[in-house]
């Protein structure tokens, strides 16, 4: 089992910056990658940024150049530095960690409870 706890969300104005954090605990040795997702009511949860244990990163197009993911399993902590925040960035942000599935049918996913980020004009 892996437990994830997010923190750092809040209310900011468009153009501001914010850093959110996720701390992993439990059986963290299994983690091969961590990521940030976000989800609005009635919408699909979407990946925002991801980082592998080797340091490879991924960003969705809408945040490329504005958000930076750092940290990872080695630190049991992952960060998302968000800059030039836009109204459409408003969402609940969820921390995700994945571990190999022993059956080889896909990764096991673990989730935090989320942290609210609200961007106002």
mmCIF file with all atom_site columns, C-alpha atoms in Angstrom:
data_model
loop_
_atom_site.group_PDB
_atom_site.id
_atom_site.type_symbol
_atom_site.label_atom_id
_atom_site.label_alt_id
_atom_site.label_comp_id
_atom_site.label_asym_id
_atom_site.label_entity_id
_atom_site.label_seq_id
_atom_site.pdbx_PDB_ins_code
_atom_site.Cartn_x
_atom_site.Cartn_y
_atom_site.Cartn_z
_atom_site.occupancy
_atom_site.B_iso_or_equiv
_atom_site.pdbx_formal_charge
_atom_site.auth_seq_id
_atom_site.auth_comp_id
_atom_site.auth_asym_id
_atom_site.auth_atom_id
_atom_site.pdbx_PDB_model_num
ATOM 1   C CA . UNK A 1 1   ? 0.000   0.000  0.000   1.00 0.00 ? 1   UNK A CA 1
ATOM 2   C CA . UNK A 1 2   ? 1.048   3.535  -0.798  1.00 0.00 ? 2   UNK A CA 1
ATOM 3   C CA . UNK A 1 3   ? -0.484  6.560  0.852   1.00 0.00 ? 3   UNK A CA 1
ATOM 4   C CA . UNK A 1 4   ? -0.362  9.980  -0.784  1.00 0.00 ? 4   UNK A CA 1
ATOM 5   C CA . UNK A 1 5   ? -1.082  13.313 0.835   1.00 0.00 ? 5   UNK A CA 1
ATOM 6   C CA . UNK A 1 6   ? -1.259  16.549 -1.139  1.00 0.00 ? 6   UNK A CA 1
ATOM 7   C CA . UNK A 1 7   ? -0.850  20.045 0.192   1.00 0.00 ? 7   UNK A CA 1
ATOM 8   C CA . UNK A 1 8   ? -0.326  23.585 -0.994  1.00 0.00 ? 8   UNK A CA 1
ATOM 9   C CA . UNK A 1 9   ? -3.525  24.344 -2.832  1.00 0.00 ? 9   UNK A CA 1
ATOM 10  C CA . UNK A 1 10  ? -5.213  27.666 -2.458  1.00 0.00 ? 10  UNK A CA 1
ATOM 11  C CA . UNK A 1 11  ? -6.798  30.696 -4.047  1.00 0.00 ? 11  UNK A CA 1
ATOM 12  C CA . UNK A 1 12  ? -4.653  32.781 -6.367  1.00 0.00 ? 12  UNK A CA 1
ATOM 13  C CA . UNK A 1 13  ? -5.135  35.341 -9.074  1.00 0.00 ? 13  UNK A CA 1
ATOM 14  C CA . UNK A 1 14  ? -4.490  34.759 -12.744 1.00 0.00 ? 14  UNK A CA 1
ATOM 15  C CA . UNK A 1 15  ? -0.817  35.150 -13.470 1.00 0.00 ? 15  UNK A CA 1
ATOM 16  C CA . UNK A 1 16  ? 0.246   34.114 -9.990  1.00 0.00 ? 16  UNK A CA 1
ATOM 17  C CA . UNK A 1 17  ? 2.365   31.130 -9.039  1.00 0.00 ? 17  UNK A CA 1
ATOM 18  C CA . UNK A 1 18  ? 1.710   28.274 -6.664  1.00 0.00 ? 18  UNK A CA 1
ATOM 19  C CA . UNK A 1 19  ? 3.533   25.126 -5.639  1.00 0.00 ? 19  UNK A CA 1
ATOM 20  C CA . UNK A 1 20  ? 1.685   22.033 -4.541  1.00 0.00 ? 20  UNK A CA 1
ATOM 21  C CA . UNK A 1 21  ? 3.311   19.046 -2.882  1.00 0.00 ? 21  UNK A CA 1
ATOM 22  C CA . UNK A 1 22  ? 2.639   15.360 -2.455  1.00 0.00 ? 22  UNK A CA 1
ATOM 23  C CA . UNK A 1 23  ? 4.227   13.143 0.164   1.00 0.00 ? 23  UNK A CA 1
ATOM 24  C CA . UNK A 1 24  ? 4.214   9.381  -0.338  1.00 0.00 ? 24  UNK A CA 1
ATOM 25  C CA . UNK A 1 25  ? 4.427   6.876  2.468   1.00 0.00 ? 25  UNK A CA 1
ATOM 26  C CA . UNK A 1 26  ? 4.010   3.156  2.958   1.00 0.00 ? 26  UNK A CA 1
ATOM 27  C CA . UNK A 1 27  ? 5.480   0.748  0.427   1.00 0.00 ? 27  UNK A CA 1
ATOM 28  C CA . UNK A 1 28  ? 7.081   3.493  -1.609  1.00 0.00 ? 28  UNK A CA 1
ATOM 29  C CA . UNK A 1 29  ? 9.873   1.297  -2.939  1.00 0.00 ? 29  UNK A CA 1
ATOM 30  C CA . UNK A 1 30  ? 7.527   -0.063 -5.582  1.00 0.00 ? 30  UNK A CA 1
ATOM 31  C CA . UNK A 1 31  ? 6.819   3.327  -7.148  1.00 0.00 ? 31  UNK A CA 1
ATOM 32  C CA . UNK A 1 32  ? 8.017   3.641  -10.720 1.00 0.00 ? 32  UNK A CA 1
ATOM 33  C CA . UNK A 1 33  ? 6.438   6.984  -11.556 1.00 0.00 ? 33  UNK A CA 1
ATOM 34  C CA . UNK A 1 34  ? 4.464   9.768  -9.973  1.00 0.00 ? 34  UNK A CA 1
ATOM 35  C CA . UNK A 1 35  ? 2.133   12.266 -11.515 1.00 0.00 ? 35  UNK A CA 1
ATOM 36  C CA . UNK A 1 36  ? -0.287  15.082 -10.966 1.00 0.00 ? 36  UNK A CA 1
ATOM 37  C CA . UNK A 1 37  ? -3.813  14.846 -12.301 1.00 0.00 ? 37  UNK A CA 1
ATOM 38  C CA . UNK A 1 38  ? -6.687  17.266 -12.100 1.00 0.00 ? 38  UNK A CA 1
ATOM 39  C CA . UNK A 1 39  ? -10.408 16.780 -12.287 1.00 0.00 ? 39  UNK A CA 1
ATOM 40  C CA . UNK A 1 40  ? -13.357 19.140 -12.437 1.00 0.00 ? 40  UNK A CA 1
ATOM 41  C CA . UNK A 1 41  ? -16.899 18.042 -11.574 1.00 0.00 ? 41  UNK A CA 1
ATOM 42  C CA . UNK A 1 42  ? -18.460 16.178 -14.457 1.00 0.00 ? 42  UNK A CA 1
ATOM 43  C CA . UNK A 1 43  ? -15.204 15.917 -16.347 1.00 0.00 ? 43  UNK A CA 1
ATOM 44  C CA . UNK A 1 44  ? -12.635 13.215 -16.821 1.00 0.00 ? 44  UNK A CA 1
ATOM 45  C CA . UNK A 1 45  ? -9.578  13.173 -14.647 1.00 0.00 ? 45  UNK A CA 1
ATOM 46  C CA . UNK A 1 46  ? -6.665  14.282 -16.776 1.00 0.00 ? 46  UNK A CA 1
ATOM 47  C CA . UNK A 1 47  ? -2.952  14.004 -16.336 1.00 0.00 ? 47  UNK A CA 1
ATOM 48  C CA . UNK A 1 48  ? -1.205  17.309 -15.852 1.00 0.00 ? 48  UNK A CA 1
ATOM 49  C CA . UNK A 1 49  ? 2.395   16.232 -15.449 1.00 0.00 ? 49  UNK A CA 1
ATOM 50  C CA . UNK A 1 50  ? 4.289   13.055 -14.725 1.00 0.00 ? 50  UNK A CA 1
ATOM 51  C CA . UNK A 1 51  ? 7.788   12.068 -13.767 1.00 0.00 ? 51  UNK A CA 1
ATOM 52  C CA . UNK A 1 52  ? 9.478   8.677  -13.837 1.00 0.00 ? 52  UNK A CA 1
ATOM 53  C CA . UNK A 1 53  ? 12.144  7.400  -11.489 1.00 0.00 ? 53  UNK A CA 1
ATOM 54  C CA . UNK A 1 54  ? 14.699  8.081  -14.205 1.00 0.00 ? 54  UNK A CA 1
ATOM 55  C CA . UNK A 1 55  ? 13.689  11.726 -14.321 1.00 0.00 ? 55  UNK A CA 1
ATOM 56  C CA . UNK A 1 56  ? 11.776  11.708 -17.577 1.00 0.00 ? 56  UNK A CA 1
ATOM 57  C CA . UNK A 1 57  ? 8.888   14.155 -17.499 1.00 0.00 ? 57  UNK A CA 1
ATOM 58  C CA . UNK A 1 58  ? 5.650   14.677 -19.349 1.00 0.00 ? 58  UNK A CA 1
ATOM 59  C CA . UNK A 1 59  ? 3.355   17.697 -19.508 1.00 0.00 ? 59  UNK A CA 1
ATOM 60  C CA . UNK A 1 60  ? 0.028   18.141 -21.155 1.00 0.00 ? 60  UNK A CA 1
ATOM 61  C CA . UNK A 1 61  ? 0.101   20.781 -23.850 1.00 0.00 ? 61  UNK A CA 1
ATOM 62  C CA . UNK A 1 62  ? -1.942  23.335 -21.950 1.00 0.00 ? 62  UNK A CA 1
ATOM 63  C CA . UNK A 1 63  ? 0.587   23.556 -19.110 1.00 0.00 ? 63  UNK A CA 1
ATOM 64  C CA . UNK A 1 64  ? 3.814   23.051 -21.040 1.00 0.00 ? 64  UNK A CA 1
ATOM 65  C CA . UNK A 1 65  ? 6.200   25.853 -20.217 1.00 0.00 ? 65  UNK A CA 1
ATOM 66  C CA . UNK A 1 66  ? 4.186   26.994 -17.209 1.00 0.00 ? 66  UNK A CA 1
ATOM 67  C CA . UNK A 1 67  ? 4.260   24.003 -14.866 1.00 0.00 ? 67  UNK A CA 1
ATOM 68  C CA . UNK A 1 68  ? 7.252   22.050 -13.632 1.00 0.00 ? 68  UNK A CA 1
ATOM 69  C CA . UNK A 1 69  ? 7.142   18.689 -11.916 1.00 0.00 ? 69  UNK A CA 1
ATOM 70  C CA . UNK A 1 70  ? 10.026  17.665 -9.701  1.00 0.00 ? 70  UNK A CA 1
ATOM 71  C CA . UNK A 1 71  ? 10.947  15.170 -7.052  1.00 0.00 ? 71  UNK A CA 1
ATOM 72  C CA . UNK A 1 72  ? 9.859   11.569 -7.220  1.00 0.00 ? 72  UNK A CA 1
ATOM 73  C CA . UNK A 1 73  ? 10.149  8.253  -5.507  1.00 0.00 ? 73  UNK A CA 1
ATOM 74  C CA . UNK A 1 74  ? 13.737  8.779  -4.407  1.00 0.00 ? 74  UNK A CA 1
ATOM 75  C CA . UNK A 1 75  ? 12.509  11.601 -2.188  1.00 0.00 ? 75  UNK A CA 1
ATOM 76  C CA . UNK A 1 76  ? 9.022   10.201 -1.579  1.00 0.00 ? 76  UNK A CA 1
ATOM 77  C CA . UNK A 1 77  ? 7.817   13.639 -2.525  1.00 0.00 ? 77  UNK A CA 1
ATOM 78  C CA . UNK A 1 78  ? 6.678   15.177 -5.772  1.00 0.00 ? 78  UNK A CA 1
ATOM 79  C CA . UNK A 1 79  ? 6.088   18.853 -6.434  1.00 0.00 ? 79  UNK A CA 1
ATOM 80  C CA . UNK A 1 80  ? 4.229   20.783 -9.051  1.00 0.00 ? 80  UNK A CA 1
ATOM 81  C CA . UNK A 1 81  ? 5.418   24.337 -9.502  1.00 0.00 ? 81  UNK A CA 1
ATOM 82  C CA . UNK A 1 82  ? 2.729   26.252 -11.320 1.00 0.00 ? 82  UNK A CA 1
ATOM 83  C CA . UNK A 1 83  ? 3.404   29.652 -12.834 1.00 0.00 ? 83  UNK A CA 1
ATOM 84  C CA . UNK A 1 84  ? 1.327   32.073 -14.869 1.00 0.00 ? 84  UNK A CA 1
ATOM 85  C CA . UNK A 1 85  ? -1.805  30.386 -13.632 1.00 0.00 ? 85  UNK A CA 1
ATOM 86  C CA . UNK A 1 86  ? -4.897  30.731 -15.755 1.00 0.00 ? 86  UNK A CA 1
ATOM 87  C CA . UNK A 1 87  ? -8.579  30.532 -14.933 1.00 0.00 ? 87  UNK A CA 1
ATOM 88  C CA . UNK A 1 88  ? -8.811  27.187 -16.675 1.00 0.00 ? 88  UNK A CA 1
ATOM 89  C CA . UNK A 1 89  ? -6.226  25.756 -14.290 1.00 0.00 ? 89  UNK A CA 1
ATOM 90  C CA . UNK A 1 90  ? -8.822  25.840 -11.537 1.00 0.00 ? 90  UNK A CA 1
ATOM 91  C CA . UNK A 1 91  ? -9.404  22.272 -10.435 1.00 0.00 ? 91  UNK A CA 1
ATOM 92  C CA . UNK A 1 92  ? -8.808  19.692 -7.776  1.00 0.00 ? 92  UNK A CA 1
ATOM 93  C CA . UNK A 1 93  ? -5.295  18.399 -8.215  1.00 0.00 ? 93  UNK A CA 1
ATOM 94  C CA . UNK A 1 94  ? -4.599  14.785 -7.323  1.00 0.00 ? 94  UNK A CA 1
ATOM 95  C CA . UNK A 1 95  ? -1.297  13.113 -6.680  1.00 0.00 ? 95  UNK A CA 1
ATOM 96  C CA . UNK A 1 96  ? -0.790  9.755  -8.353  1.00 0.00 ? 96  UNK A CA 1
ATOM 97  C CA . UNK A 1 97  ? 1.765   7.023  -7.880  1.00 0.00 ? 97  UNK A CA 1
ATOM 98  C CA . UNK A 1 98  ? 2.054   3.831  -9.838  1.00 0.00 ? 98  UNK A CA 1
ATOM 99  C CA . UNK A 1 99  ? 3.648   0.491  -9.054  1.00 0.00 ? 99  UNK A CA 1
ATOM 100 C CA . UNK A 1 100 ? 4.123   -2.531 -11.306 1.00 0.00 ? 100 UNK A CA 1
ATOM 101 C CA . UNK A 1 101 ? 1.272   -4.995 -11.323 1.00 0.00 ? 101 UNK A CA 1
ATOM 102 C CA . UNK A 1 102 ? 2.601   -8.441 -10.405 1.00 0.00 ? 102 UNK A CA 1
ATOM 103 C CA . UNK A 1 103 ? 0.243   -9.927 -13.001 1.00 0.00 ? 103 UNK A CA 1
ATOM 104 C CA . UNK A 1 104 ? 1.787   -7.773 -15.718 1.00 0.00 ? 104 UNK A CA 1
ATOM 105 C CA . UNK A 1 105 ? -1.599  -6.367 -16.726 1.00 0.00 ? 105 UNK A CA 1
ATOM 106 C CA . UNK A 1 106 ? -0.851  -2.766 -15.949 1.00 0.00 ? 106 UNK A CA 1
ATOM 107 C CA . UNK A 1 107 ? 0.327   -0.623 -13.106 1.00 0.00 ? 107 UNK A CA 1
ATOM 108 C CA . UNK A 1 108 ? -1.282  -0.333 -9.736  1.00 0.00 ? 108 UNK A CA 1
ATOM 109 C CA . UNK A 1 109 ? -2.397  3.226  -9.122  1.00 0.00 ? 109 UNK A CA 1
ATOM 110 C CA . UNK A 1 110 ? -2.591  5.065  -5.841  1.00 0.00 ? 110 UNK A CA 1
ATOM 111 C CA . UNK A 1 111 ? -4.257  8.398  -5.260  1.00 0.00 ? 111 UNK A CA 1
ATOM 112 C CA . UNK A 1 112 ? -4.284  11.198 -2.801  1.00 0.00 ? 112 UNK A CA 1
ATOM 113 C CA . UNK A 1 113 ? -7.484  12.933 -1.794  1.00 0.00 ? 113 UNK A CA 1
ATOM 114 C CA . UNK A 1 114 ? -6.680  16.047 -3.769  1.00 0.00 ? 114 UNK A CA 1
ATOM 115 C CA . UNK A 1 115 ? -5.942  19.681 -3.131  1.00 0.00 ? 115 UNK A CA 1
ATOM 116 C CA . UNK A 1 116 ? -8.038  22.528 -4.484  1.00 0.00 ? 116 UNK A CA 1
ATOM 117 C CA . UNK A 1 117 ? -6.435  25.128 -6.704  1.00 0.00 ? 117 UNK A CA 1
ATOM 118 C CA . UNK A 1 118 ? -8.647  28.078 -7.562  1.00 0.00 ? 118 UNK A CA 1
ATOM 119 C CA . UNK A 1 119 ? -7.551  30.793 -9.965  1.00 0.00 ? 119 UNK A CA 1
ATOM 120 C CA . UNK A 1 120 ? -9.528  34.004 -10.058 1.00 0.00 ? 120 UNK A CA 1
ATOM 121 C CA . UNK A 1 121 ? -9.384  37.091 -12.227 1.00 0.00 ? 121 UNK A CA 1
#
